[in-house]
Amino acid sequence: MNRSWLRVYFIMGSNNTTRNPLEVLEEALQGGITMFQFREKGKNAYTGDMKLDLAQKMKQLCHQYNVPFIVNDDVDLAIAVNADGIHVGQDDAKVDVIKRTCPSDWIIGVSATNKDEAIQAMEDGADYIGVGPIYSTKTKSDAKKPIDIIGLAYIRQAVGDLPIVAIGGIGMTNVFPIIKAGADGVSIISAISNANNPRSVAQVFDAYTSYAVSFR
Ligand code: 3NM
């Protein structure tokens, strides 16, 4: 995969905003997000046809802006909408099964919170790992203990040049230390999905991450 896709990796489901999620996504795309993950989980999350319909519309929007569309966890949905890839947690579908049964050009992402999980994901053939939570977050109720910048740097050292995106509690002001510690980009839910102006916040993430990456 192109690691620069991870630079501003926006994640959202219908319950991460009080607005129309399609409008929020389009504004984020206009602001310059580089990848998108549809994560329809938790309280009041859509299921069935509503989930499928939203996923289809979100994929269409992402492709209008040439941004890869990734589905969280739900392999069947990712196949149904012909997504660009899948992101799985430690308790979700296994990478080897996905590699055997899904399109070979899929981007496969795996969540890792410690060195062992990160190395395992790399050995399994993940294209990138989502490392976190870096900071505390209210967005994921069962998030683990924050690993902070030091935990991120430790994982970077363990996995060589495997693409890494950092996640958890990330705001605009955290971009520099995170990129400096070795992440290729930042994954964000609430800082964009709950922003008054998702477009301008995405623009700032785009500018800050571009600048920070240029120093590496
Ligand atoms: N996964 P926000 S933290 C979806 O640590 C997710 O694996 C995490 O949301 C992990 O940007 C998290 O609002 C929530 O903090 C990220």
XYZ file of N, CA and C and ligand atoms in Angstrom:
664
model
N 0.838 -1.202 0.000
C 0.000 0.000 0.000
C 0.874 1.254 0.000
N 0.255 2.356 -0.343
C 0.929 3.647 -0.318
C 0.824 4.219 1.113
N 1.964 4.294 1.804
C 1.882 4.671 3.226
C 1.348 6.094 3.435
N 1.434 6.910 2.401
C 0.936 8.286 2.569
C -0.592 8.322 2.684
N -1.258 7.228 2.307
C -2.710 7.166 2.531
C -3.046 7.238 4.028
N -2.096 6.845 4.881
C -2.367 6.813 6.324
C -2.263 8.196 6.980
N -1.818 9.181 6.218
C -1.473 10.475 6.816
C -2.650 11.096 7.589
N -3.797 11.208 6.960
C -4.997 11.706 7.664
C -6.121 10.691 7.426
N -6.168 9.717 8.331
C -7.057 8.566 8.173
C -8.281 8.802 9.063
N -9.355 9.236 8.433
C -10.594 9.546 9.162
C -11.437 8.283 9.291
N -12.013 8.108 10.487
C -12.880 6.957 10.775
C -14.214 7.502 11.267
N -15.307 6.903 10.805
C -16.614 7.367 11.308
C -17.700 6.328 11.062
N -18.667 6.304 11.990
C -19.920 5.588 11.787
C -21.043 6.583 12.028
N -22.276 6.145 11.790
C -23.398 7.087 11.902
C -23.546 7.658 13.310
N -23.075 6.908 14.329
C -23.253 7.369 15.714
C -22.080 8.223 16.227
N -21.153 8.551 15.358
C -20.048 9.438 15.777
C -20.339 10.910 15.489
N -21.549 11.185 15.008
C -21.926 12.570 14.723
C -23.412 12.749 14.970
N -23.816 13.970 15.293
C -25.249 14.259 15.427
C -25.805 14.752 14.092
N -24.909 14.916 13.110
C -25.320 15.414 11.790
C -25.521 14.260 10.805
N -25.852 14.607 9.587
C -25.916 13.605 8.525
C -24.479 13.130 8.234
N -24.183 11.840 8.478
C -22.804 11.365 8.336
C -22.241 11.555 6.916
N -23.113 11.534 5.921
C -22.632 11.719 4.543
C -22.142 13.146 4.326
N -22.818 14.095 4.953
C -22.370 15.497 4.837
C -21.033 15.690 5.555
N -20.930 15.094 6.741
C -19.671 15.215 7.503
C -18.521 14.593 6.705
N -18.782 13.415 6.132
C -17.733 12.759 5.337
C -17.339 13.621 4.141
N -18.319 14.171 3.464
C -17.966 14.965 2.281
C -17.126 16.188 2.665
N -17.485 16.823 3.779
C -16.689 17.983 4.216
C -15.259 17.558 4.571
N -15.138 16.399 5.237
C -13.796 15.901 5.589
C -12.995 15.602 4.322
N -13.659 15.044 3.312
C -12.991 14.758 2.027
C -12.539 16.060 1.368
N -13.389 17.059 1.440
C -13.022 18.365 0.854
C -11.826 18.965 1.593
N -11.719 18.669 2.898
C -10.612 19.191 3.694
C -9.297 18.472 3.446
N -9.366 17.276 2.845
C -8.109 16.619 2.474
C -7.776 15.336 3.213
N -8.775 14.650 3.804
C -8.453 13.347 4.413
C -7.899 12.423 3.324
N -7.013 11.496 3.750
C -6.292 10.672 2.770
C -6.786 9.226 2.726
N -7.542 8.817 3.742
C -8.159 7.487 3.731
C -9.369 7.564 4.654
N -10.345 6.667 4.424
C -11.543 6.661 5.274
C -11.897 5.242 5.670
N -12.309 5.095 6.931
C -12.797 3.804 7.419
C -14.219 3.942 7.937
N -15.103 3.098 7.417
C -16.490 3.044 7.896
C -16.530 2.091 9.088
N -16.804 2.657 10.271
C -16.810 1.868 11.509
C -18.172 2.033 12.177
N -19.068 1.125 11.868
C -20.461 1.220 12.330
C -20.621 0.288 13.519
N -20.311 0.824 14.714
C -20.249 -0.009 15.917
C -20.820 0.741 17.097
N -21.255 -0.002 18.129
C -21.657 0.618 19.385
C -23.127 1.005 19.420
N -23.440 1.893 20.361
C -24.835 2.273 20.637
C -25.510 2.853 19.385
N -26.725 2.372 19.093
C -27.550 2.858 17.974
C -26.909 2.673 16.596
N -25.919 1.805 16.500
C -25.286 1.579 15.191
C -26.289 0.944 14.232
N -26.198 1.321 12.973
C -27.061 0.718 11.950
C -26.662 -0.741 11.728
N -27.671 -1.535 11.337
C -27.400 -2.917 10.931
C -28.151 -3.153 9.610
N -27.942 -4.303 9.022
C -28.722 -4.721 7.855
C -28.670 -3.743 6.700
N -29.859 -3.494 6.108
C -29.926 -2.679 4.884
C -29.487 -1.236 5.115
N -29.760 -0.708 6.316
C -29.356 0.681 6.575
C -27.835 0.800 6.596
N -27.189 -0.194 7.172
C -25.718 -0.203 7.221
C -25.157 -0.346 5.809
N -25.732 -1.263 5.052
C -25.281 -1.501 3.671
C -25.452 -0.247 2.818
N -26.603 0.381 2.954
C -26.899 1.575 2.160
C -25.926 2.711 2.483
N -25.677 2.921 3.774
C -24.750 3.986 4.173
C -23.333 3.677 3.661
N -22.943 2.410 3.779
C -21.598 2.019 3.317
C -21.452 2.272 1.815
N -22.474 1.923 1.054
C -22.416 2.123 -0.401
C -22.260 3.598 -0.748
N -23.053 4.425 -0.058
C -23.000 5.867 -0.340
C -21.662 6.463 0.091
N -21.128 5.998 1.208
C -19.840 6.514 1.678
C -18.716 6.102 0.734
N -18.795 4.864 0.244
C -17.752 4.421 -0.689
C -17.773 5.277 -1.956
N -18.982 5.528 -2.438
C -19.130 6.345 -3.652
C -18.506 7.731 -3.458
N -18.804 8.326 -2.314
C -18.254 9.651 -1.998
C -16.732 9.609 -1.954
N -16.186 8.626 -1.228
C -14.727 8.519 -1.112
C -14.101 8.408 -2.498
N -14.697 7.605 -3.362
C -14.104 7.396 -4.692
C -14.207 8.644 -5.565
N -15.241 9.450 -5.327
C -15.319 10.744 -6.041
C -14.090 11.596 -5.740
N -13.547 11.425 -4.530
C -12.390 12.225 -4.103
C -11.087 11.402 -4.170
N -11.141 10.239 -4.820
C -9.968 9.360 -4.949
C -9.351 8.965 -3.614
N -10.211 8.704 -2.649
C -9.750 8.318 -1.317
C -10.172 6.868 -1.055
N -9.221 6.003 -0.608
C -9.582 4.604 -0.352
C -10.650 4.476 0.741
N -11.552 3.516 0.532
C -12.658 3.259 1.454
C -12.443 1.894 2.119
N -12.270 1.936 3.443
C -11.975 0.727 4.216
C -13.167 0.429 5.132
N -13.481 -0.849 5.308
C -14.568 -1.241 6.216
C -13.966 -1.824 7.495
N -14.511 -1.432 8.633
C -14.063 -1.977 9.906
C -14.770 -3.302 10.193
N -13.971 -4.338 10.419
C -14.441 -5.603 10.993
C -15.336 -6.461 10.079
N -16.299 -5.878 9.385
C -17.367 -6.622 8.715
C -16.929 -7.047 7.298
N -16.360 -8.252 7.204
C -15.814 -8.744 5.930
C -16.916 -8.882 4.876
N -18.072 -9.373 5.297
C -19.173 -9.567 4.333
C -19.602 -8.230 3.730
N -19.663 -7.208 4.572
C -20.035 -5.879 4.079
C -18.967 -5.354 3.116
N -17.709 -5.549 3.491
C -16.607 -5.068 2.633
C -16.685 -5.712 1.252
N -17.032 -6.993 1.215
C -17.187 -7.689 -0.076
C -18.412 -7.143 -0.815
N -19.509 -6.973 -0.076
C -20.764 -6.529 -0.700
C -20.616 -5.164 -1.373
N -19.840 -4.269 -0.768
C -19.729 -2.922 -1.350
C -18.456 -2.777 -2.185
N -17.706 -3.871 -2.316
C -16.465 -3.831 -3.085
C -15.525 -2.743 -2.532
N -15.283 -2.855 -1.224
C -14.421 -1.889 -0.531
C -12.972 -2.040 -0.985
N -12.149 -1.083 -0.577
C -10.725 -1.139 -0.915
C -9.922 -1.916 0.117
N -10.576 -2.261 1.222
C -9.864 -3.022 2.236
C -10.677 -3.192 3.494
N -10.015 -3.802 4.476
C -10.687 -4.149 5.730
C -9.748 -3.815 6.886
N -10.328 -3.368 7.995
C -9.534 -3.173 9.204
C -10.089 -4.082 10.290
N -9.218 -4.885 10.891
C -9.684 -5.825 11.911
C -8.972 -5.593 13.246
N -9.733 -5.852 14.319
C -9.169 -5.803 15.668
C -8.617 -7.169 16.038
N -8.120 -7.281 17.252
C -7.501 -8.532 17.693
C -8.528 -9.667 17.802
N -9.796 -9.341 18.018
C -10.817 -10.389 18.183
C -11.659 -10.596 16.927
N -11.259 -9.960 15.830
C -12.042 -10.066 14.586
C -11.453 -11.158 13.685
N -11.882 -11.152 12.425
C -11.387 -12.139 11.454
C -9.864 -12.097 11.393
N -9.264 -13.238 11.141
C -7.798 -13.333 11.117
C -7.255 -12.981 9.730
N -6.069 -12.396 9.727
C -5.473 -11.922 8.475
C -5.277 -13.067 7.474
N -4.834 -14.241 7.946
C -4.579 -15.335 6.993
C -5.872 -15.769 6.308
N -6.985 -15.756 7.041
C -8.278 -16.131 6.440
C -8.694 -15.067 5.416
N -8.515 -13.805 5.770
C -8.863 -12.719 4.843
C -8.013 -12.852 3.573
N -6.743 -13.118 3.748
C -5.849 -13.209 2.585
C -6.235 -14.369 1.666
N -6.744 -15.445 2.251
C -7.129 -16.610 1.447
C -8.459 -16.405 0.726
N -9.359 -15.630 1.351
C -10.743 -15.617 0.857
C -11.191 -14.288 0.230
N -10.399 -13.244 0.384
C -10.842 -11.925 -0.080
C -9.974 -11.436 -1.237
N -10.402 -10.374 -1.933
C -9.628 -9.874 -3.073
C -8.169 -9.613 -2.698
N -7.260 -10.003 -3.591
C -5.825 -9.945 -3.270
C -5.318 -8.505 -3.195
N -6.063 -7.563 -3.802
C -5.583 -6.179 -3.764
C -6.127 -5.396 -2.566
N -6.821 -6.066 -1.661
C -7.335 -5.378 -0.489
C -6.210 -4.843 0.402
N -6.443 -3.668 0.974
C -5.586 -3.135 2.032
C -6.072 -3.776 3.330
N -5.163 -4.410 4.058
C -5.553 -5.072 5.308
C -4.870 -4.387 6.488
N -5.682 -3.840 7.379
C -5.162 -3.177 8.573
C -5.526 -3.958 9.823
N -4.639 -3.933 10.808
C -4.853 -4.659 12.061
C -4.554 -3.725 13.238
N -5.409 -3.765 14.256
C -5.161 -2.967 15.466
C -4.141 -3.663 16.354
N -3.236 -2.884 16.928
C -2.250 -3.445 17.858
C -2.029 -2.445 18.979
N -1.950 -2.953 20.192
C -1.757 -2.061 21.337
C -0.428 -2.306 22.035
N 0.274 -3.367 21.613
C 1.580 -3.637 22.216
C 2.499 -4.283 21.167
N 3.751 -4.466 21.559
C 4.767 -4.964 20.628
C 4.426 -6.364 20.087
N 3.945 -7.252 20.955
C 3.659 -8.619 20.518
C 2.559 -8.636 19.451
N 1.506 -7.862 19.697
C 0.413 -7.813 18.707
C 0.906 -7.201 17.396
N 1.769 -6.206 17.503
C 2.282 -5.537 16.310
C 3.141 -6.493 15.478
N 4.014 -7.232 16.142
C 4.885 -8.175 15.424
C 4.052 -9.295 14.802
N 3.076 -9.781 15.565
C 2.198 -10.837 15.037
C 1.477 -10.352 13.770
N 0.952 -9.139 13.829
C 0.233 -8.586 12.665
C 1.166 -8.480 11.463
N 2.389 -8.057 11.711
C 3.372 -7.941 10.628
C 3.658 -9.323 10.027
N 3.861 -10.314 10.888
C 4.153 -11.670 10.402
C 2.969 -12.270 9.653
N 1.761 -11.903 10.074
C 0.552 -12.399 9.397
C 0.361 -11.750 8.023
N 1.073 -10.658 7.785
C 0.983 -10.018 6.470
C 0.073 -8.812 6.410
N -0.158 -8.161 7.549
C -0.954 -6.920 7.532
C -0.235 -5.878 6.678
N -1.017 -5.056 5.975
C -0.416 -3.973 5.173
C -0.049 -2.785 6.049
N -0.823 -2.591 7.114
C -0.505 -1.530 8.071
C -1.046 -1.939 9.433
N -0.542 -1.300 10.491
C -1.138 -1.510 11.811
C -1.648 -0.181 12.358
N -2.772 -0.271 13.061
C -3.329 0.869 13.778
C -2.893 0.734 15.227
N -2.054 1.641 15.696
C -1.433 1.506 17.013
C -2.082 2.465 18.008
N -2.550 1.905 19.134
C -3.170 2.775 20.119
C -3.831 2.000 21.244
N -4.575 2.665 22.119
C -4.775 4.110 22.062
C -3.530 4.889 22.518
N -3.216 5.939 21.781
C -2.090 6.774 22.182
C -2.490 7.573 23.431
N -3.627 8.228 23.366
C -4.141 9.002 24.502
C -5.495 8.425 24.906
N -6.031 8.900 26.021
C -7.336 8.387 26.442
C -8.413 8.919 25.494
N -9.431 8.129 25.307
C -10.495 8.485 24.369
C -11.849 8.091 24.943
N -12.844 8.901 24.677
C -14.214 8.559 25.089
C -14.962 7.879 23.947
N -14.352 7.840 22.773
C -15.072 7.352 21.592
C -15.223 5.832 21.590
N -14.235 5.127 22.162
C -14.295 3.654 22.180
C -14.399 3.223 23.637
N -15.564 2.631 24.009
C -15.824 2.374 25.430
C -14.878 1.328 26.002
N -14.414 0.389 25.163
C -13.533 -0.663 25.690
C -12.073 -0.450 25.270
N -11.709 0.812 25.064
C -10.313 1.090 24.680
C -9.368 0.675 25.808
N -8.185 0.229 25.403
C -7.179 -0.196 26.394
C -6.543 1.035 27.046
N -5.573 0.761 27.912
C -4.837 1.833 28.595
C -3.965 2.565 27.565
N -3.938 3.897 27.610
C -3.123 4.631 26.634
C -1.643 4.242 26.687
N -1.024 4.131 25.520
C 0.395 3.737 25.459
C 1.304 4.954 25.292
N 0.722 6.084 24.997
C 1.450 7.363 24.869
C 2.508 7.291 23.752
N 3.215 8.385 23.576
C 4.221 8.494 22.519
C 5.317 7.438 22.684
N 5.642 7.156 23.925
C 6.736 6.217 24.194
C 6.374 4.801 23.727
N 5.102 4.432 23.923
C 4.643 3.118 23.464
C 4.640 3.030 21.949
N 4.262 4.125 21.321
C 4.271 4.186 19.852
C 5.705 4.048 19.322
N 6.623 4.779 19.915
C 8.029 4.728 19.476
C 8.604 3.318 19.643
N 8.220 2.659 20.721
C 8.680 1.299 21.009
C 8.184 0.331 19.927
N 6.911 0.484 19.551
C 6.353 -0.394 18.510
C 7.011 -0.082 17.161
N 7.226 1.181 16.874
C 7.909 1.524 15.607
C 9.257 0.809 15.516
N 9.985 0.795 16.600
C 11.296 0.159 16.615
C 11.177 -1.345 16.357
N 10.075 -1.932 16.834
C 9.905 -3.389 16.738
C 9.487 -3.856 15.350
N 8.861 -2.994 14.555
C 8.271 -3.468 13.289
C 8.981 -2.926 12.038
N 10.159 -2.345 12.211
C 10.888 -1.848 11.032
C 10.107 -0.779 10.314
N 9.936 -0.958 9.000
C 9.266 0.116 8.256
C 7.811 -0.208 7.917
N 7.213 -1.151 8.633
C 5.780 -1.444 8.418
C 4.959 -0.162 8.594
N 4.060 0.134 7.654
C 3.227 1.326 7.816
C 2.427 1.316 9.136
N 2.488 2.435 9.840
C 1.793 2.571 11.134
C 0.925 3.819 11.119
N -0.316 3.654 11.587
C -1.140 4.827 11.857
C -1.468 4.831 13.349
N -1.359 5.986 13.980
C -1.635 6.107 15.409
C -3.108 6.440 15.611
N -3.678 5.954 16.734
C -5.101 6.194 16.997
C -5.360 6.402 18.486
N -6.417 7.138 18.783
C -6.894 7.277 20.151
C -6.636 8.636 20.761
N -7.678 9.450 20.871
C -7.587 10.735 21.558
C -6.759 11.774 20.828
N -6.594 11.612 19.531
C -5.685 12.501 18.787
C -6.394 13.771 18.323
N -5.775 14.888 18.639
C -6.247 16.190 18.171
C -5.156 16.846 17.343
N -5.463 18.031 16.823
C -4.521 18.701 15.922
C -3.164 18.942 16.570
N -3.187 19.249 17.873
C -1.933 19.616 18.543
C -1.029 18.404 18.801
N -1.530 17.197 18.615
C -0.728 16.007 18.888
C 0.034 15.492 17.674
N -0.195 16.105 16.536
C 0.340 15.548 15.290
C 1.871 15.455 15.301
N 2.547 16.508 15.723
C 4.005 16.515 15.608
C 4.688 15.421 16.420
N 4.402 15.288 17.738
C 5.064 14.210 18.480
C 4.745 12.822 17.921
N 3.531 12.649 17.410
C 3.138 11.329 16.901
C 3.927 10.975 15.636
N 4.048 11.921 14.728
C 4.797 11.651 13.491
C 6.287 11.495 13.825
N 6.768 12.293 14.746
C 8.177 12.219 15.141
C 8.507 10.860 15.755
N 7.526 10.280 16.464
C 7.750 8.970 17.099
C 7.683 7.823 16.091
N 7.377 8.131 14.838
C 7.473 7.083 13.825
C 6.186 6.683 13.136
N 5.072 7.326 13.484
C 3.826 6.988 12.782
C 3.834 7.619 11.385
N 3.175 6.952 10.449
C 3.027 7.511 9.097
C 1.847 8.461 9.016
N 1.001 8.419 10.044
C -0.155 9.297 10.027
C -0.993 9.135 11.267
N -2.106 9.851 11.288
C -3.012 9.825 12.432
C -4.403 9.357 12.008
N -5.001 8.535 12.876
C -6.389 8.110 12.702
C -7.237 8.906 13.669
N -8.316 9.442 13.158
C -9.105 10.347 13.975
C -10.581 10.035 13.817
N -11.294 9.981 14.943
C -12.765 9.983 14.850
C -13.276 11.353 15.298
N -13.391 11.554 16.630
C -14.188 12.677 17.140
C -13.645 14.059 16.784
N -12.318 14.208 16.678
C -11.780 15.549 16.388
C -12.317 16.070 15.056
N -12.667 15.167 14.149
C -13.277 15.607 12.881
C -14.799 15.427 12.919
N -15.265 14.247 13.397
C -16.711 13.966 13.277
C -17.555 14.888 14.143
N -16.994 15.371 15.257
C -17.742 16.274 16.137
C -17.358 17.734 15.958
N -16.520 18.017 14.994
C -16.079 19.407 14.802
C -17.224 20.262 14.262
N -17.218 21.527 14.614
C -18.199 22.446 14.029
C -17.974 22.548 12.530
N -16.697 22.478 12.137
C -16.362 22.588 10.722
C -15.374 21.480 10.331
N -15.899 20.279 10.028
C -15.015 19.144 9.719
C -14.034 19.453 8.587
N -14.459 20.289 7.633
C -13.595 20.594 6.499
C -12.330 21.329 6.960
N -12.515 22.352 7.779
C -11.335 23.120 8.179
C -10.461 22.326 9.137
N -11.053 21.481 9.982
C -10.223 20.650 10.869
C -9.422 19.642 10.041
N -10.062 19.038 9.052
C -9.339 18.104 8.178
C -8.209 18.822 7.442
N -8.454 20.062 7.049
C -7.415 20.859 6.371
C -6.207 21.069 7.280
N -6.482 21.333 8.550
C -5.374 21.542 9.484
C -4.597 20.234 9.682
N -5.317 19.117 9.860
C -4.626 17.820 9.963
C -3.774 17.564 8.717
N -4.309 17.898 7.567
C -3.581 17.691 6.308
C -2.291 18.523 6.311
N -2.416 19.790 6.674
C -1.245 20.683 6.665
C -0.207 20.244 7.703
N -0.653 19.972 8.915
C 0.280 19.614 9.992
C 0.994 18.293 9.687
N 0.234 17.303 9.215
C 0.884 16.009 8.955
C 1.849 16.118 7.780
N 1.493 16.870 6.746
C 2.403 17.043 5.598
C 3.708 17.669 6.075
N 3.582 18.681 6.889
C 4.749 19.401 7.401
C 5.598 18.466 8.271
N 4.937 17.755 9.190
C 5.675 16.876 10.111
C 6.386 15.763 9.353
N 5.719 15.183 8.361
C 6.324 14.096 7.583
C 7.532 14.601 6.790
N 7.506 15.866 6.381
C 8.591 16.414 5.561
C 9.896 16.517 6.351
N 9.829 16.437 7.666
C 11.041 16.513 8.490
C 11.685 15.161 8.723
N 11.050 14.085 8.246
C 11.580 12.762 8.559
C 12.692 12.337 7.626
N -9.666 2.303 18.274
P -11.067 9.336 18.813
S -9.050 4.050 19.982
C -11.681 3.200 17.172
O -6.940 1.954 20.513
C -10.591 3.299 18.142
O -7.549 0.640 18.903
C -8.778 2.568 19.220
O -11.516 7.838 18.461
C -7.683 1.656 19.571
O -10.241 9.814 17.690
C -10.401 4.353 19.015
O -12.369 10.073 18.908
C -11.227 5.582 19.125
O -10.342 9.274 20.116
C -10.637 6.762 18.402
